[in-house]
XYZ file of C-alpha atoms in Angstrom:
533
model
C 27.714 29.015 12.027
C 26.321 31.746 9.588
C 25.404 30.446 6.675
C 27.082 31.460 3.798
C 24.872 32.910 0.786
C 26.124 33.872 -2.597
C 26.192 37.716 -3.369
C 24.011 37.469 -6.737
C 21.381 35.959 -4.276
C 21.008 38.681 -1.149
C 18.364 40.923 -1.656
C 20.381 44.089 -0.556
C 21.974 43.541 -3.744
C 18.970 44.251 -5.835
C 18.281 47.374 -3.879
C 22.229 48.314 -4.465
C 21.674 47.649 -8.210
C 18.618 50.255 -8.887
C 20.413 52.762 -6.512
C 23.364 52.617 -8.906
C 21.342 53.750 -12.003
C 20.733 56.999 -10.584
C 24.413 57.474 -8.032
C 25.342 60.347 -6.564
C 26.780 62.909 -9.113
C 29.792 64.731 -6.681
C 30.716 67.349 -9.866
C 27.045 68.692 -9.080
C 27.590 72.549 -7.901
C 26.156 71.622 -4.703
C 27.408 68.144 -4.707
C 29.880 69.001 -1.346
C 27.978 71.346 1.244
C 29.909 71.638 4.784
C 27.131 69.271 6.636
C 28.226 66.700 4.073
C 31.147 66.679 4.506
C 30.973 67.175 8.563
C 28.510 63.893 8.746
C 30.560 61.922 6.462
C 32.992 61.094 8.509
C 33.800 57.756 10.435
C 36.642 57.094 13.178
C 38.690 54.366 14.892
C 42.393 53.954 16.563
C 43.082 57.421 15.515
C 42.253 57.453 12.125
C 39.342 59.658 10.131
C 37.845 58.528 7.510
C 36.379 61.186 5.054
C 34.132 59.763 2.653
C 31.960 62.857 1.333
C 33.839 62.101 -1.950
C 32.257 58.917 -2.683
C 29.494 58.884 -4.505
C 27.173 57.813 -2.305
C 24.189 59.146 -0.222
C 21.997 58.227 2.999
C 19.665 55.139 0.481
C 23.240 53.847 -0.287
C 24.529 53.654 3.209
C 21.500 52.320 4.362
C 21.455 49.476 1.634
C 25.242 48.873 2.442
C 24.411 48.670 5.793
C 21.584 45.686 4.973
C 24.071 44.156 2.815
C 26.291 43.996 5.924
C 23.591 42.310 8.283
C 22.123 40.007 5.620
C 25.379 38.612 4.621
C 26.360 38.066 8.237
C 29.519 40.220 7.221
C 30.879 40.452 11.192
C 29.369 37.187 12.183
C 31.484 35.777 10.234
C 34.380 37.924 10.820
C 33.939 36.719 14.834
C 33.793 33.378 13.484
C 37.057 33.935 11.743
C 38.827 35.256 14.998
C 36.997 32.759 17.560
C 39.012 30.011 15.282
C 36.162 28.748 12.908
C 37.196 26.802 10.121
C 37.301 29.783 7.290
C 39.210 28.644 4.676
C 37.585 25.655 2.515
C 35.443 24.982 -0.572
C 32.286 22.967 -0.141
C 32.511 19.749 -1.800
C 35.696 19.793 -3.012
C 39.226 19.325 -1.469
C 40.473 22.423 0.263
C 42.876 23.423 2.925
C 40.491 23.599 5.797
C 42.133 25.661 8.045
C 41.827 28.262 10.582
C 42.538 31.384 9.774
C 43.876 33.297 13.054
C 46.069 36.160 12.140
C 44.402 38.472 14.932
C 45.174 35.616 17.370
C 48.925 37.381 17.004
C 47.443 40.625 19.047
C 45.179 39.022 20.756
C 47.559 39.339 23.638
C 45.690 42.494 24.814
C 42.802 40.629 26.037
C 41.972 38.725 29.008
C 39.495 36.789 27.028
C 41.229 36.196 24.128
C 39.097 34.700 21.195
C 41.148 32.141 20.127
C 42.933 31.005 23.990
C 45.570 28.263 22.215
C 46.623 30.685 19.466
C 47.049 33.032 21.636
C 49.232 31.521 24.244
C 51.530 30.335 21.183
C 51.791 33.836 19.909
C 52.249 34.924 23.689
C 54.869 32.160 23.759
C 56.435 33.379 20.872
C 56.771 36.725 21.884
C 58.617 35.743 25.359
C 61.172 34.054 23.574
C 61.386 37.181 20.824
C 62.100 39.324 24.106
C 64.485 37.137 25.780
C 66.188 36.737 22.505
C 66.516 40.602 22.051
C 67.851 40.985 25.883
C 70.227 38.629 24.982
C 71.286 40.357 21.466
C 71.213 43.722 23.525
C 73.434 42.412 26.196
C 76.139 40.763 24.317
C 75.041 37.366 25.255
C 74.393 36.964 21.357
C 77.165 38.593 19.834
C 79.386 37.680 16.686
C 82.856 35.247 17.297
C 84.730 38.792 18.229
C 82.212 39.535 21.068
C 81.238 42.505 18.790
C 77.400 43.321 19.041
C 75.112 42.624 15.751
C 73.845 45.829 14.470
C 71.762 44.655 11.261
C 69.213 41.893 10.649
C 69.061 40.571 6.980
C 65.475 39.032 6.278
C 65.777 36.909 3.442
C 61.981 35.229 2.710
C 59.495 36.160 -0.519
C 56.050 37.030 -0.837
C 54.691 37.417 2.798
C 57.570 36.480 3.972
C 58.964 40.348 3.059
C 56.481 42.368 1.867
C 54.370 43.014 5.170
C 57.699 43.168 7.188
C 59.565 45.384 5.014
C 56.375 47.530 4.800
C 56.504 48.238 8.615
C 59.983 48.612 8.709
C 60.161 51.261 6.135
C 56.927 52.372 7.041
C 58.477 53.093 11.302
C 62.374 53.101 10.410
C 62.441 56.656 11.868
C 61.810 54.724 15.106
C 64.714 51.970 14.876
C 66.935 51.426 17.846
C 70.321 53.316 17.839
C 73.023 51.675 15.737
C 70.489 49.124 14.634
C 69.046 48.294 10.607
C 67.041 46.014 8.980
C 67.626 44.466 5.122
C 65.546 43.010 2.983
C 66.051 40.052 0.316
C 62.797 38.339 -1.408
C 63.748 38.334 -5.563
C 65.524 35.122 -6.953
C 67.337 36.957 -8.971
C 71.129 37.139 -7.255
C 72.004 40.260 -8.062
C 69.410 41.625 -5.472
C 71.327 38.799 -3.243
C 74.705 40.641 -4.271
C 73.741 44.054 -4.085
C 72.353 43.566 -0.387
C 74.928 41.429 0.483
C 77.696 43.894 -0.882
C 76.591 46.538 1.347
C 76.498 45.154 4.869
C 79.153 43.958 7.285
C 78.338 40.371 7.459
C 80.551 39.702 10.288
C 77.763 42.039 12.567
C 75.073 40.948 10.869
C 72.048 38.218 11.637
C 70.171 36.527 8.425
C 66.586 35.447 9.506
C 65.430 33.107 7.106
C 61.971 33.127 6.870
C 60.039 30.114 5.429
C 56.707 28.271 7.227
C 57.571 25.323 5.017
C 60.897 25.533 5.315
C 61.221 24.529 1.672
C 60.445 28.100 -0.048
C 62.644 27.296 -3.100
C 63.294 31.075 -3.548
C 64.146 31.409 -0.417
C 66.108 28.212 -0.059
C 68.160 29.646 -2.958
C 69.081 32.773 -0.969
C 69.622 31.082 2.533
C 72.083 29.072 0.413
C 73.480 32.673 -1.145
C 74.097 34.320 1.702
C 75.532 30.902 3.789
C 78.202 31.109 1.331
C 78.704 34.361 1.137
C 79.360 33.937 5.146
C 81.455 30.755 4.647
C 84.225 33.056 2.036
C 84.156 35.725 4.616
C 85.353 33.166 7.074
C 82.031 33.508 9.534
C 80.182 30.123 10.443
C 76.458 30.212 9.266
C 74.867 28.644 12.107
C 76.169 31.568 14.481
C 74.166 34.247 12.301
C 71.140 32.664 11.245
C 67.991 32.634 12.878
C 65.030 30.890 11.406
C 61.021 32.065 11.106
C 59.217 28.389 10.564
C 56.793 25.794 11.069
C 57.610 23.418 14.365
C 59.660 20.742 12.804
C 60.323 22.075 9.301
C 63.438 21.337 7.733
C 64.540 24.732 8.538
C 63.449 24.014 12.851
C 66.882 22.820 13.092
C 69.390 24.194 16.377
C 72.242 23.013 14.553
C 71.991 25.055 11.697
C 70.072 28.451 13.348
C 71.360 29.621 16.118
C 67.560 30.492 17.454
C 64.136 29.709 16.133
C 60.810 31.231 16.116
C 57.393 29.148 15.127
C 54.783 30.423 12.637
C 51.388 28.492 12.331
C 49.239 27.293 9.491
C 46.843 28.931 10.895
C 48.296 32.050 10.068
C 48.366 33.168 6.189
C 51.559 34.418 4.415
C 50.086 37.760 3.621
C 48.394 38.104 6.861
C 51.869 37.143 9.182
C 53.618 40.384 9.391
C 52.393 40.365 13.314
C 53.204 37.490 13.800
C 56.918 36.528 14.544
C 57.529 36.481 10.761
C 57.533 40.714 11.070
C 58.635 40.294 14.552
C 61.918 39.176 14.797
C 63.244 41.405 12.542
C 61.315 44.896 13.589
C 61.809 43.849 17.102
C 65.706 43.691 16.408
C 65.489 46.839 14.503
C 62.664 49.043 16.570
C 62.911 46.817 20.145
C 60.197 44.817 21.511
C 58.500 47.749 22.887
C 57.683 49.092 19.923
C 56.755 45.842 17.862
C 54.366 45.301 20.886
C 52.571 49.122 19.858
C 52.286 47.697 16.341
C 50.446 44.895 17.742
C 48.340 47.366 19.551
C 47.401 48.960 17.187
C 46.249 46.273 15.222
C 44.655 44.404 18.277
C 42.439 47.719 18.387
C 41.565 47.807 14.944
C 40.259 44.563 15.695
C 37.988 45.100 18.317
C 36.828 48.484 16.219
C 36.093 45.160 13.674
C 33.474 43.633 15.678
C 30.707 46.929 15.396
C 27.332 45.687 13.880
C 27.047 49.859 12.785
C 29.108 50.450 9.569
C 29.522 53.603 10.853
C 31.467 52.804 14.226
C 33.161 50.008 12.146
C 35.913 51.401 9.897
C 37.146 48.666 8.050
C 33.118 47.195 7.248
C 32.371 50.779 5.982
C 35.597 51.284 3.645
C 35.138 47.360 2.518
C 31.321 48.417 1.795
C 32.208 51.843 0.217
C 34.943 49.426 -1.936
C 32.067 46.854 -3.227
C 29.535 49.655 -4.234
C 32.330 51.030 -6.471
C 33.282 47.427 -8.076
C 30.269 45.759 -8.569
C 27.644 48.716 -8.666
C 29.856 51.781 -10.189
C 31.875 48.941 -12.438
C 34.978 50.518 -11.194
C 37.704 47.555 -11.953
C 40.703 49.594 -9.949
C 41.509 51.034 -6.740
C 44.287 53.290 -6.205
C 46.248 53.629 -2.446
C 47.688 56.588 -2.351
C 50.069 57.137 0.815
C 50.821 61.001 1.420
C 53.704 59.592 3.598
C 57.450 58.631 1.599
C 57.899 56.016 4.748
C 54.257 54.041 3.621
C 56.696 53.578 0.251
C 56.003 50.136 -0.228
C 52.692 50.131 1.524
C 50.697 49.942 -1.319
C 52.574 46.727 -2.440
C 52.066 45.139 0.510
C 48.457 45.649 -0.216
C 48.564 44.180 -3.600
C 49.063 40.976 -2.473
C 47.147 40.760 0.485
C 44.124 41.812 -1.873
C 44.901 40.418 -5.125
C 46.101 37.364 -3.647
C 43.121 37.019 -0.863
C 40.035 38.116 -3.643
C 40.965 37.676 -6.723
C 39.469 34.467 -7.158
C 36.725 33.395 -9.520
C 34.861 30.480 -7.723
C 32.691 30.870 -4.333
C 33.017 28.760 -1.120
C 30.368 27.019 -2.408
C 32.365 25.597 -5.387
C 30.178 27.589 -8.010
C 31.854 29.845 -10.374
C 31.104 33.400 -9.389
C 28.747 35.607 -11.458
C 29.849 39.128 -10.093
C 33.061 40.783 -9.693
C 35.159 39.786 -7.227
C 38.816 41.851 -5.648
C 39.644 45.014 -7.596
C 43.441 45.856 -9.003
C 45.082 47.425 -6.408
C 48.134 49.846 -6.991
C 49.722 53.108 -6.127
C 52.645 55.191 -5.289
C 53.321 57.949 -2.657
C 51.735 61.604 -3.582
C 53.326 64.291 -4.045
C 55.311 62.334 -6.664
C 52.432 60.413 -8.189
C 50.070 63.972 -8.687
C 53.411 64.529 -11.545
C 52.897 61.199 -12.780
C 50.264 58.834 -13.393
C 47.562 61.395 -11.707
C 46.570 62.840 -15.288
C 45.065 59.910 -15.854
C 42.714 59.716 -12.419
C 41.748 62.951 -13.622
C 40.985 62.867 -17.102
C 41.693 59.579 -18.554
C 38.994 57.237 -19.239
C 39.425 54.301 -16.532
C 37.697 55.407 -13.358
C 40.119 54.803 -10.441
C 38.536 55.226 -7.028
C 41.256 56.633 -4.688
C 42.028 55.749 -1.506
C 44.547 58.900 0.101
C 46.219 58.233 3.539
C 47.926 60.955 5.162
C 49.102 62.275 8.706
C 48.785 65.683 10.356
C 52.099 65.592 11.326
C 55.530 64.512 9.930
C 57.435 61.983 11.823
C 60.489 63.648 11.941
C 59.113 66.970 13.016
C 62.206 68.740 10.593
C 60.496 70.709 8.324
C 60.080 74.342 7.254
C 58.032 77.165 6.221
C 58.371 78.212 2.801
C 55.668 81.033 1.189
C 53.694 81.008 4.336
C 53.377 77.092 5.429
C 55.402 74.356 6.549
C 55.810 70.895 4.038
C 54.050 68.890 5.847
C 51.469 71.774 5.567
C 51.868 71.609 1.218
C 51.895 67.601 1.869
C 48.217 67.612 3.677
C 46.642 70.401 1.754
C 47.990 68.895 -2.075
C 46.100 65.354 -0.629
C 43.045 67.341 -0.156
C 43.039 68.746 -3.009
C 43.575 66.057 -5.837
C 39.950 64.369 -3.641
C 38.480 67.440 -4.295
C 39.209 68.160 -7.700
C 38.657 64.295 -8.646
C 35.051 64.623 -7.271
C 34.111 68.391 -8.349
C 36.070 68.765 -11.739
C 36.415 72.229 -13.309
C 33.953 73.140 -16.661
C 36.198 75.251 -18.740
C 35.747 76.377 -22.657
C 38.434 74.230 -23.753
C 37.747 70.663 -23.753
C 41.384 69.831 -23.176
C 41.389 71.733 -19.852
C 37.696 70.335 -19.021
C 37.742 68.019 -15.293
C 34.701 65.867 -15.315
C 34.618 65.188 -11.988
C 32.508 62.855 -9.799
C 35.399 60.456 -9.246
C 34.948 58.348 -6.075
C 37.583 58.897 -3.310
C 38.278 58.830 0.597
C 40.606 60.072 2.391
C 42.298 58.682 5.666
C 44.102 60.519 8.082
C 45.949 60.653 11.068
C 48.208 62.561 13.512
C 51.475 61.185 12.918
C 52.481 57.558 11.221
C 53.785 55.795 14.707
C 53.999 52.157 15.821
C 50.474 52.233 16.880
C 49.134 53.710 13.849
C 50.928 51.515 11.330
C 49.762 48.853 13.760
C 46.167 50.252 13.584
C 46.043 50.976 9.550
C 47.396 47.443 8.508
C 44.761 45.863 10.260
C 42.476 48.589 8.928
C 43.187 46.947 5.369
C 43.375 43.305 6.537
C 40.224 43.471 7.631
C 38.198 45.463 5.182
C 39.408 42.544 2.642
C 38.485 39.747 4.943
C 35.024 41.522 4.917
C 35.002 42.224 1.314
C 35.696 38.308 0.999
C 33.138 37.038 2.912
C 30.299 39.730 0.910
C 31.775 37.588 -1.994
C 31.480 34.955 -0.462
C 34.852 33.483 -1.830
C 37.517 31.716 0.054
C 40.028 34.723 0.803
C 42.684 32.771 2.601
C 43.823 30.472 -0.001
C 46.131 31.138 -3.155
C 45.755 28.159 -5.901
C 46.557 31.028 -8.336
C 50.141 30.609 -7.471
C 50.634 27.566 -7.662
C 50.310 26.332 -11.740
C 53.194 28.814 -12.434
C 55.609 26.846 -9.571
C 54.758 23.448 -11.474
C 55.623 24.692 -14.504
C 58.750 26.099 -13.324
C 59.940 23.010 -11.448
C 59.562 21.497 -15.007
C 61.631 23.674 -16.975
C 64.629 24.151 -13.857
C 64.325 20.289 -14.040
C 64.805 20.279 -17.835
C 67.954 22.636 -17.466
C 69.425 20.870 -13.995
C 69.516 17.373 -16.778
C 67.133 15.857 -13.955
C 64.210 15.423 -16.529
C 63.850 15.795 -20.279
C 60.867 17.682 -21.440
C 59.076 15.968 -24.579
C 60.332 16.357 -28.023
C 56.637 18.464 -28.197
C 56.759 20.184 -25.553
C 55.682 24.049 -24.949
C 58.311 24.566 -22.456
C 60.870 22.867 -24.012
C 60.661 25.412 -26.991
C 59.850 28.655 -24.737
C 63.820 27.178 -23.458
C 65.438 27.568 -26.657
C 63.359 30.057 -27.848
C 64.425 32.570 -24.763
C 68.020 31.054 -25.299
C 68.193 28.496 -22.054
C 68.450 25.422 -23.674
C 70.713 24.040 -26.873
């Protein structure tokens, strides 16, 4: 096993430090020639990356590239998918699992890396398929023999975000007469609104829940069971369930088919595994879940290059640590040219933010460098009207991270003043990197650019199964990699969890169950917000 070292202690780090004091100034006249930007450019499953707008040079890729082999960055990320045990704390009690998301598209190889994950996820998928012929042939129909035509996905946190992601993200691509729906907030009137608007009699609810005690989501299964019951439907003939093997929720009586998810296989990191796949397979067909997974699998192979430059997600995780911990950039900005990667970049906030923001190493030590960035962002062209002033001239440094396709999905478009939208789309992308790394001078201060703002931008052909596939793994990986440069335990989430104590406490105060303390905090936050007499 590779040994893990703190990040304070590699010596690449020093050599990153002094190359920072001096970085690469991109508002320079001559900051962007054409052989820059020609050699800065890295590839994989379809996707360029073009990096001449980060401020680095050929001493910082070569340090980044020693920082790579000295922390054992794709060692360990083999380790990971070979089924080591990844996610722990030394010397103190931990969760000690596996962490085998990739096992999930895995089913590409005849050596797979993982052999038992992968037969359950290949398992898994042969029941998806025969439970899709059946839904497509009638077989599994509503109590009028009508065919379903929507799925409702009802789960929170990784439970929906990756899935609804890829639906929105490929919805162009969903079967004929077919939809997917989304609930995740506790709050009922997102259960109402969603439930308002569909037919529930042609309708399947997949309750998604590893646990099967997700007390959001237990709160919504029991929502939209009633909401079945007073429109005269029986539950258990339109739920399916997404859980662990026997889980409260692993129950034939109650779902009228279930699909296994492993705990080997992180909330945030599921949406390829049957937790996204029931409901895009229902919604594209198998076919094209099975290009998603593709996609992905391919990424992850691309994953396993020693050369930063071959490897796409190493080099965009190394380009992210030399702007957080050497440039002392605290933000990173994901900024989809594409209205179907809508909810893309939230997606990405919690498989980041959840994964590094942590503040204690595997080695049980509190950390004394920056760890996982704020991650946000919002589709361009809308965002350049919008928060953009600010990436521009405001006084936070935001390194940008633009993705963008070639072509349009749709292929409906027109030409207006000489070029098509998709044309305006692609050209306004390139633009905002280039006027966030040059700037503009100008005699008025107000109207000044400073420039020699760090961004990248990716791009494809078109956003397809394959490439959404390709460019989620793409991001799972870079922050696996950025995780183990940390060396912090990305594949845990104790962050969550003092807020769900606390709010067991106060819904058991309200249910009568328990009485808070005369002194209690929570018992006056209660009556101070009105909840309690």
């Amino acid at each position: 096993m590779t040994t893990w070292k703190d990040f304070a202690d590699l010596k690449a780090v020093q050599k990153l430090a002094y190359l920072a004091q001096q970085p690469y100034n991109l508002a320079q006249s001559d900051s962007l020639p054409p052989e820059r930007i020609a050699a800065s450019r890295a590839s994989a499953c379809g996707f360029d990356l073009l990096y001449a707008t980060q401020r680095v040079d050929d001493r910082v890729l070569a340090a980044l590239q020693e920082l790579a082999d000295e922390a054992g960055l794709v060692a360990q990320h083999q380790a990971m998918q070979r089924g080591a045990v990844m996610n722990r704390i030394v010397g103190h009690a931990s969760e000690e699992r596996q962490v085998l998301h990739t096992a999930c598209r895995d089913v590409f190889s005849d050596t797979p890396l993982a052999p038992e994950a992968t037969a359950q996820a290949k398992e898994q998928l042969a029941r998806l398929r025969s439970f899709l012929v059946d839904v497509e042939s009638g077989t599994i129909c509503n109590a009028k023999g009508e065919h379903f035509t929507t799925m409702l996905q009802v789960g929170i946190g990784g439970s929906d975000l990756g899935p609804r992601a890829l639906y929105l993200a490929l919805e162009k691509y969903r079967l004929p007469g077919r939809a997917a729906r989304f609930i995740a907030n506790v709050d009922p009137d997102d259960a109402a609104a969603v439930l308002a608007s569909l037919d529930l009699s042609r309708t399947l609810i997949n309750v998604v829940s590893k646990s099967g005690s997700t007390l959001e989501t237990r709160t919504n299964e029991e929502l939209v069971r009633a909401a079945l019951t007073e429109a005269g439907l029986n539950p258990a003939k339109h739920l399916v369930a997404v859980t662990g093997a026997g889980s409260p929720m692993d129950d034939p009586a109650k779902y009228r088919a279930s699909f296994h998810m492993y705990d080997y296989i992180g909330g945030r990191y599921s949406a390829t595994s049957m937790v996204g796949g029931v409901t895009l397979g229902f919604a594209l067909g198998y076919e094209q879940f099975i290009e998603v997974l593709r996609g992905a699998y391919e990424m992850d192979t691309a994953a396993a290059q020693a050369d930063i430059h071959s490897n796409l997600p190493l080099l965009m995780a190394l380009l992210g640590i030399w702007n957080r911990n050497f440039l002392g950039c605290n933000t990173v900005a994901v900024l989809p040219y594409s209205q179907a990667l809508l909810r893309f970049p939230a997606h990405l906030q919690q498989c980041d933010m959840e994964s590094n923001g942590k503040q204690v190493s595997r080695l049980g030590n509190p950390v004394t460098w920056k760890t996982g960035p704020i991650v946000w962002g919002e589709p361009g062209t809308n965002g350049q009207h919008a928060f953009y002033q600010l990436l521009h001239q405001g006084t936070e440094i935001v390194p940008a991270e633009f993705i963008g396709f070639r072509r349009s999905q749709h292929g409906r478009d027109i030409t207006v003043s000489g070029t098509t939208s998709q044309q305006k789309l692609v050209a306004n992308m390139l633009a905002q990197s280039l006027a966030m790394a040059q700037g503009r001078e100008h005699d008025n201060p107000n109207k000044r650019f400073a420039g020699n703002r760090p961004s990248s931008v990716l791009i494809a052909e078109q956003l397809t199964p394959y490439t959404m596939g390709a460019l989620l793994a793409l991001y799972e990986n870079r922050i696996a990699f950025q995780g183990f440069c940390w060396n912090i335990n990305s594949f845990d989430q104790e962050g969550v969890q003092l807020g769900k104590v606390l709010a067991d406490r106060l819904l058991a105060a309200l249910s009568g169950e328990k009485a808070l303390s005369a002194d209690a905090s929570e018992s006056s936050l209660l009556k101070a917000a009105g909840m309690a007499g």
